[in-house]
Structures are given as structure tokens and as C-alpha cells.
Amino acid sequence: MIGLGAIAGIAVVELGMVLTPGPNMIYLVSRSIAQGRRAGLISLAGVFLGFLVYLFAVSAGIATVFALVPEIYLAIKLAGAGYLLWLAWKAVRPGGRSALAPQELTQDGARKLFLMGFLTCLLNPKVAILYISLLPQFVDPERGHVGLQGLLLGLTQIAVGVVGNAFFIVTAGSVAGFFARHPLWQRLHRYAMGTALAGFAVRIATERTGAAVALR
């Protein structure tokens, strides 16, 4: 039903967004450095639940909305491309802040850690735009049920997002120390992510995807 190209595409986009500093990454890394890996992983469980809420809410309405108002597809497509360009600029701009420079945090219990991870994900504009604007770019109506495609692509995104964030949680202390000692590598990381996101933004804005063709 879903081509390998679509799966690889959403996986790469999610990987680029995971590696770009945002609310989820900053909170998880900060919590891990301040309170330990266990706290970071509990917070990640909350983020995972937030992903699921977005996934089921959006997948249920993709087919209906696109069929009734094709112009919405174009609007969210351009909005998604614009947002990726904004993330790219944040990554490469002079004085950009690293996610591995966390603020001091209080020691919280497991329940609050989970809830804060959940709320951070729900209120994260990166996640909202990913599901509303970017995920639909990889849906092709000619391959079958649009809602099911969105669900499977969303599960791919969640898998990459959870594994990627878990890696940062486990290695937060070591990576933060490495970047602190080697600011050049920190800048290279920012520039690489910014370039990748800008490339995806241009591709999304200029490419006629299967979904776009089917809705014309």
C-alpha cells in the first residue's frame, strides 16, 4: 500500500526534525541532564502518547478534508515548507541556541514527568505542523485508503521520533560535554541540519506529489 520511498521520506524528515532543537528535544535533554536517564525516558513516554493523539486525530480527517477542499492541501503544503525553512534558519543563524545547553530544572516525580512530556508534545508546533502539513505530502491516493496510509506513515514517524529522542536521552550528558569541548562540531551539526531541512522545504514546495495530482 505504501511505497518504500514514502516511508523513507517521512523517516528522513522526522530524523531531521528530531536533530533540530525544538520543545520536545530541549525538554527531554534538559530533564535527562538535570535528573537522569530514567526521568528522561519517563518524559519520553509522555511524548509518545502525544504523538499518538496527533496521529489518530489527523489520520481520521485527512481523506475527507482533502476531498472536499483541495485548496487546503496546497495551503498546508506551503505552510509546511515555510515552517521547515524557518527551522533551517533557526539552526544556522548566528548565535543559534543549542538544545544541549539546558536550563536548571527542579526534581519532579514520575507522574509529573510523564504529564509534562505529554503536554510538551501536544503544544509543540513542530509536531502539529508535521502531522498537518508534512505527513500528507507522502500520502498517495492511488495506493489505497488515504487514512490508513496516514496511520502507517505516522507510526513510522513515531518510531523514528521515539528512537531518536531516546538516543539523545541516553547520551545527553556525553554529547553535551563533547559539544562544550568542541564548539566547531556543534556548529557543523547545526549547519548540516539546517541545510537538510532547507532542502526538504524546497522539494515539498516545488514537487507535485501524488496527492496533489489526484486532487486536481
Short mmCIF file of C-alpha atoms in Angstrom, two decimals:
data_model
loop_
_atom_site.label_atom_id
_atom_site.label_comp_id
_atom_site.label_asym_id
_atom_site.label_seq_id
_atom_site.Cartn_x
_atom_site.Cartn_y
_atom_site.Cartn_z
CA MET A 1 0.00 0.00 0.00
CA ILE A 2 2.78 2.44 0.87
CA GLY A 3 5.92 2.76 -1.21
CA LEU A 4 9.35 2.47 0.34
CA GLY A 5 10.07 5.97 -0.93
CA ALA A 6 7.25 7.42 1.17
CA ILE A 7 8.36 5.53 4.27
CA ALA A 8 11.97 6.60 3.77
CA GLY A 9 10.88 10.17 3.10
CA ILE A 10 8.86 10.62 6.28
CA ALA A 11 11.59 8.85 8.26
CA VAL A 12 14.26 11.26 6.98
CA VAL A 13 12.05 14.30 7.58
CA GLU A 14 11.35 13.16 11.15
CA LEU A 15 15.04 12.44 11.74
CA GLY A 16 15.91 15.95 10.58
CA MET A 17 13.29 17.41 12.92
CA VAL A 18 14.46 15.25 15.84
CA LEU A 19 18.01 16.51 15.33
CA THR A 20 16.83 20.12 15.14
CA PRO A 21 16.34 21.77 18.55
CA GLY A 22 12.69 22.11 19.48
CA PRO A 23 10.46 21.94 22.59
CA ASN A 24 10.50 18.12 22.82
CA MET A 25 14.23 17.76 22.39
CA ILE A 26 15.08 20.65 24.73
CA TYR A 27 12.80 19.35 27.47
CA LEU A 28 13.93 15.72 27.22
CA VAL A 29 17.63 16.54 27.11
CA SER A 30 17.34 19.11 29.90
CA ARG A 31 15.41 16.67 32.08
CA SER A 32 17.91 13.88 31.42
CA ILE A 33 20.90 16.03 32.32
CA ALA A 34 19.21 17.51 35.40
CA GLN A 35 17.54 14.36 36.77
CA GLY A 36 18.99 11.33 34.98
CA ARG A 37 18.13 8.95 32.16
CA ARG A 38 15.15 7.38 33.94
CA ALA A 39 13.46 10.76 34.21
CA GLY A 40 14.15 11.42 30.55
CA LEU A 41 12.64 8.10 29.48
CA ILE A 42 9.51 8.64 31.60
CA SER A 43 9.12 12.04 29.95
CA LEU A 44 9.59 10.39 26.56
CA ALA A 45 6.66 8.06 27.32
CA GLY A 46 4.51 11.16 27.66
CA VAL A 47 5.82 12.49 24.36
CA PHE A 48 4.95 9.13 22.76
CA LEU A 49 1.34 9.46 23.94
CA GLY A 50 1.23 12.97 22.49
CA PHE A 51 2.39 11.62 19.12
CA LEU A 52 -0.43 9.04 19.19
CA VAL A 53 -3.06 11.68 19.95
CA TYR A 54 -1.94 13.75 16.95
CA LEU A 55 -1.71 10.69 14.72
CA PHE A 56 -5.23 9.38 15.29
CA ALA A 57 -6.80 12.84 15.25
CA VAL A 58 -5.21 13.81 11.94
CA SER A 59 -5.42 10.43 10.17
CA ALA A 60 -9.18 10.35 10.72
CA GLY A 61 -9.71 13.55 8.77
CA ILE A 62 -7.09 13.68 6.01
CA ALA A 63 -9.15 12.00 3.30
CA THR A 64 -12.34 13.96 3.95
CA VAL A 65 -10.72 17.38 4.18
CA PHE A 66 -8.58 16.95 1.05
CA ALA A 67 -11.51 15.61 -0.97
CA LEU A 68 -13.85 18.46 -0.01
CA VAL A 69 -11.40 21.37 -0.19
CA PRO A 70 -8.35 20.65 -2.40
CA GLU A 71 -7.07 24.18 -1.80
CA ILE A 72 -6.38 23.24 1.81
CA TYR A 73 -3.80 20.73 0.56
CA LEU A 74 -1.90 23.48 -1.24
CA ALA A 75 -2.14 25.80 1.75
CA ILE A 76 -0.79 23.29 4.26
CA LYS A 77 1.86 22.21 1.76
CA LEU A 78 3.24 25.75 1.54
CA ALA A 79 2.85 26.23 5.29
CA GLY A 80 4.87 23.07 5.92
CA ALA A 81 7.61 24.14 3.53
CA GLY A 82 7.72 27.57 5.14
CA TYR A 83 7.99 26.05 8.60
CA LEU A 84 10.89 23.85 7.55
CA LEU A 85 12.66 26.92 6.17
CA TRP A 86 12.11 28.66 9.50
CA LEU A 87 13.61 25.69 11.36
CA ALA A 88 16.54 25.72 8.93
CA TRP A 89 17.14 29.42 9.65
CA LYS A 90 16.98 28.82 13.41
CA ALA A 91 19.63 26.12 13.03
CA VAL A 92 22.13 28.21 11.04
CA ARG A 93 21.51 31.76 12.26
CA PRO A 94 24.34 33.45 14.17
CA GLY A 95 24.04 32.86 17.88
CA GLY A 96 21.63 29.94 17.48
CA ARG A 97 21.00 28.14 20.77
CA SER A 98 21.96 24.52 21.21
CA ALA A 99 19.44 22.12 22.69
CA LEU A 100 22.33 20.65 24.66
CA ALA A 101 22.66 23.77 26.78
CA PRO A 102 19.73 23.13 29.14
CA GLN A 103 18.47 25.28 31.98
CA GLU A 104 18.35 24.16 35.59
CA LEU A 105 15.23 22.12 36.40
CA THR A 106 13.58 21.05 39.63
CA GLN A 107 13.39 17.37 40.60
CA ASP A 108 9.95 16.05 39.57
CA GLY A 109 8.11 12.79 40.26
CA ALA A 110 7.25 10.19 37.62
CA ARG A 111 3.64 11.35 37.20
CA LYS A 112 4.62 14.95 36.58
CA LEU A 113 7.45 13.90 34.26
CA PHE A 114 5.02 11.89 32.13
CA LEU A 115 2.43 14.68 32.09
CA MET A 116 4.98 17.34 31.19
CA GLY A 117 6.31 15.20 28.35
CA PHE A 118 2.74 14.72 27.09
CA LEU A 119 1.88 18.43 27.28
CA THR A 120 5.19 19.48 25.74
CA CYS A 121 4.43 17.27 22.74
CA LEU A 122 0.82 18.43 22.39
CA LEU A 123 1.84 22.10 22.50
CA ASN A 124 4.85 21.61 20.22
CA PRO A 125 4.29 23.48 16.92
CA LYS A 126 6.84 21.24 15.20
CA VAL A 127 4.68 18.18 15.87
CA ALA A 128 1.45 19.92 14.88
CA ILE A 129 2.84 21.09 11.55
CA LEU A 130 4.49 17.72 10.93
CA TYR A 131 1.13 15.96 11.07
CA ILE A 132 -0.98 18.67 9.45
CA SER A 133 1.36 19.84 6.68
CA LEU A 134 4.25 17.43 6.15
CA LEU A 135 2.89 13.92 6.63
CA PRO A 136 0.20 14.38 3.92
CA GLN A 137 2.96 15.06 1.36
CA PHE A 138 3.79 11.34 1.41
CA VAL A 139 0.21 10.08 1.04
CA ASP A 140 -0.73 8.83 -2.45
CA PRO A 141 -4.49 8.25 -3.01
CA GLU A 142 -3.71 5.89 -5.89
CA ARG A 143 -2.18 3.41 -3.44
CA GLY A 144 -5.37 2.87 -1.47
CA HIS A 145 -7.07 4.12 1.68
CA VAL A 146 -5.67 7.57 2.49
CA GLY A 147 -6.44 7.36 6.20
CA LEU A 148 -4.67 4.02 6.56
CA GLN A 149 -1.65 5.35 4.67
CA GLY A 150 -1.53 8.31 7.04
CA LEU A 151 -1.72 5.97 10.02
CA LEU A 152 1.15 3.77 8.80
CA LEU A 153 3.30 6.77 7.88
CA GLY A 154 2.55 8.30 11.27
CA LEU A 155 3.65 5.12 13.02
CA THR A 156 6.89 5.30 11.04
CA GLN A 157 7.37 8.88 12.19
CA ILE A 158 6.67 7.91 15.80
CA ALA A 159 9.18 5.04 15.67
CA VAL A 160 11.92 7.33 14.34
CA GLY A 161 10.99 10.09 16.77
CA VAL A 162 10.96 7.87 19.85
CA VAL A 163 14.20 6.08 18.96
CA GLY A 164 15.92 9.35 18.07
CA ASN A 165 14.86 11.09 21.26
CA ALA A 166 15.76 8.01 23.34
CA PHE A 167 19.26 8.20 21.87
CA PHE A 168 19.59 11.82 22.99
CA ILE A 169 18.28 10.95 26.44
CA VAL A 170 20.79 8.15 26.92
CA THR A 171 23.73 10.13 25.54
CA ALA A 172 22.69 13.63 26.69
CA GLY A 173 25.46 14.07 29.23
CA SER A 174 28.23 12.78 26.97
CA VAL A 175 27.07 14.70 23.90
CA ALA A 176 26.64 17.92 25.89
CA GLY A 177 30.18 17.56 27.21
CA PHE A 178 31.56 16.84 23.73
CA PHE A 179 29.88 19.87 22.19
CA ALA A 180 31.03 22.05 25.07
CA ARG A 181 34.62 20.99 24.40
CA HIS A 182 34.29 21.14 20.59
CA PRO A 183 32.15 24.13 19.54
CA LEU A 184 33.16 23.55 15.91
CA TRP A 185 31.30 20.22 15.86
CA GLN A 186 28.27 21.91 17.38
CA ARG A 187 28.26 24.47 14.57
CA LEU A 188 28.71 21.75 11.95
CA HIS A 189 25.75 19.87 13.40
CA ARG A 190 23.59 22.99 13.20
CA TYR A 191 24.64 23.76 9.62
CA ALA A 192 24.09 20.17 8.44
CA MET A 193 20.59 20.05 9.91
CA GLY A 194 19.73 23.49 8.57
CA THR A 195 20.85 22.55 5.07
CA ALA A 196 18.88 19.28 5.13
CA LEU A 197 15.70 20.98 6.31
CA ALA A 198 16.02 23.74 3.72
CA GLY A 199 16.42 21.11 1.01
CA PHE A 200 13.26 19.31 2.10
CA ALA A 201 11.38 22.62 2.23
CA VAL A 202 12.27 23.45 -1.37
CA ARG A 203 11.38 19.95 -2.54
CA ILE A 204 8.00 19.99 -0.81
CA ALA A 205 7.13 23.45 -2.14
CA THR A 206 8.04 22.67 -5.76
CA GLU A 207 7.17 19.00 -6.21
CA ARG A 208 3.77 17.81 -7.43
CA THR A 209 3.15 14.86 -5.14
CA GLY A 210 0.76 12.02 -5.84
CA ALA A 211 -1.78 13.52 -3.51
CA ALA A 212 -1.62 16.88 -5.20
CA VAL A 213 -2.09 15.35 -8.65
CA ALA A 214 -5.04 13.26 -7.51
CA LEU A 215 -6.79 16.28 -6.04
CA ARG A 216 -6.62 18.37 -9.20
#
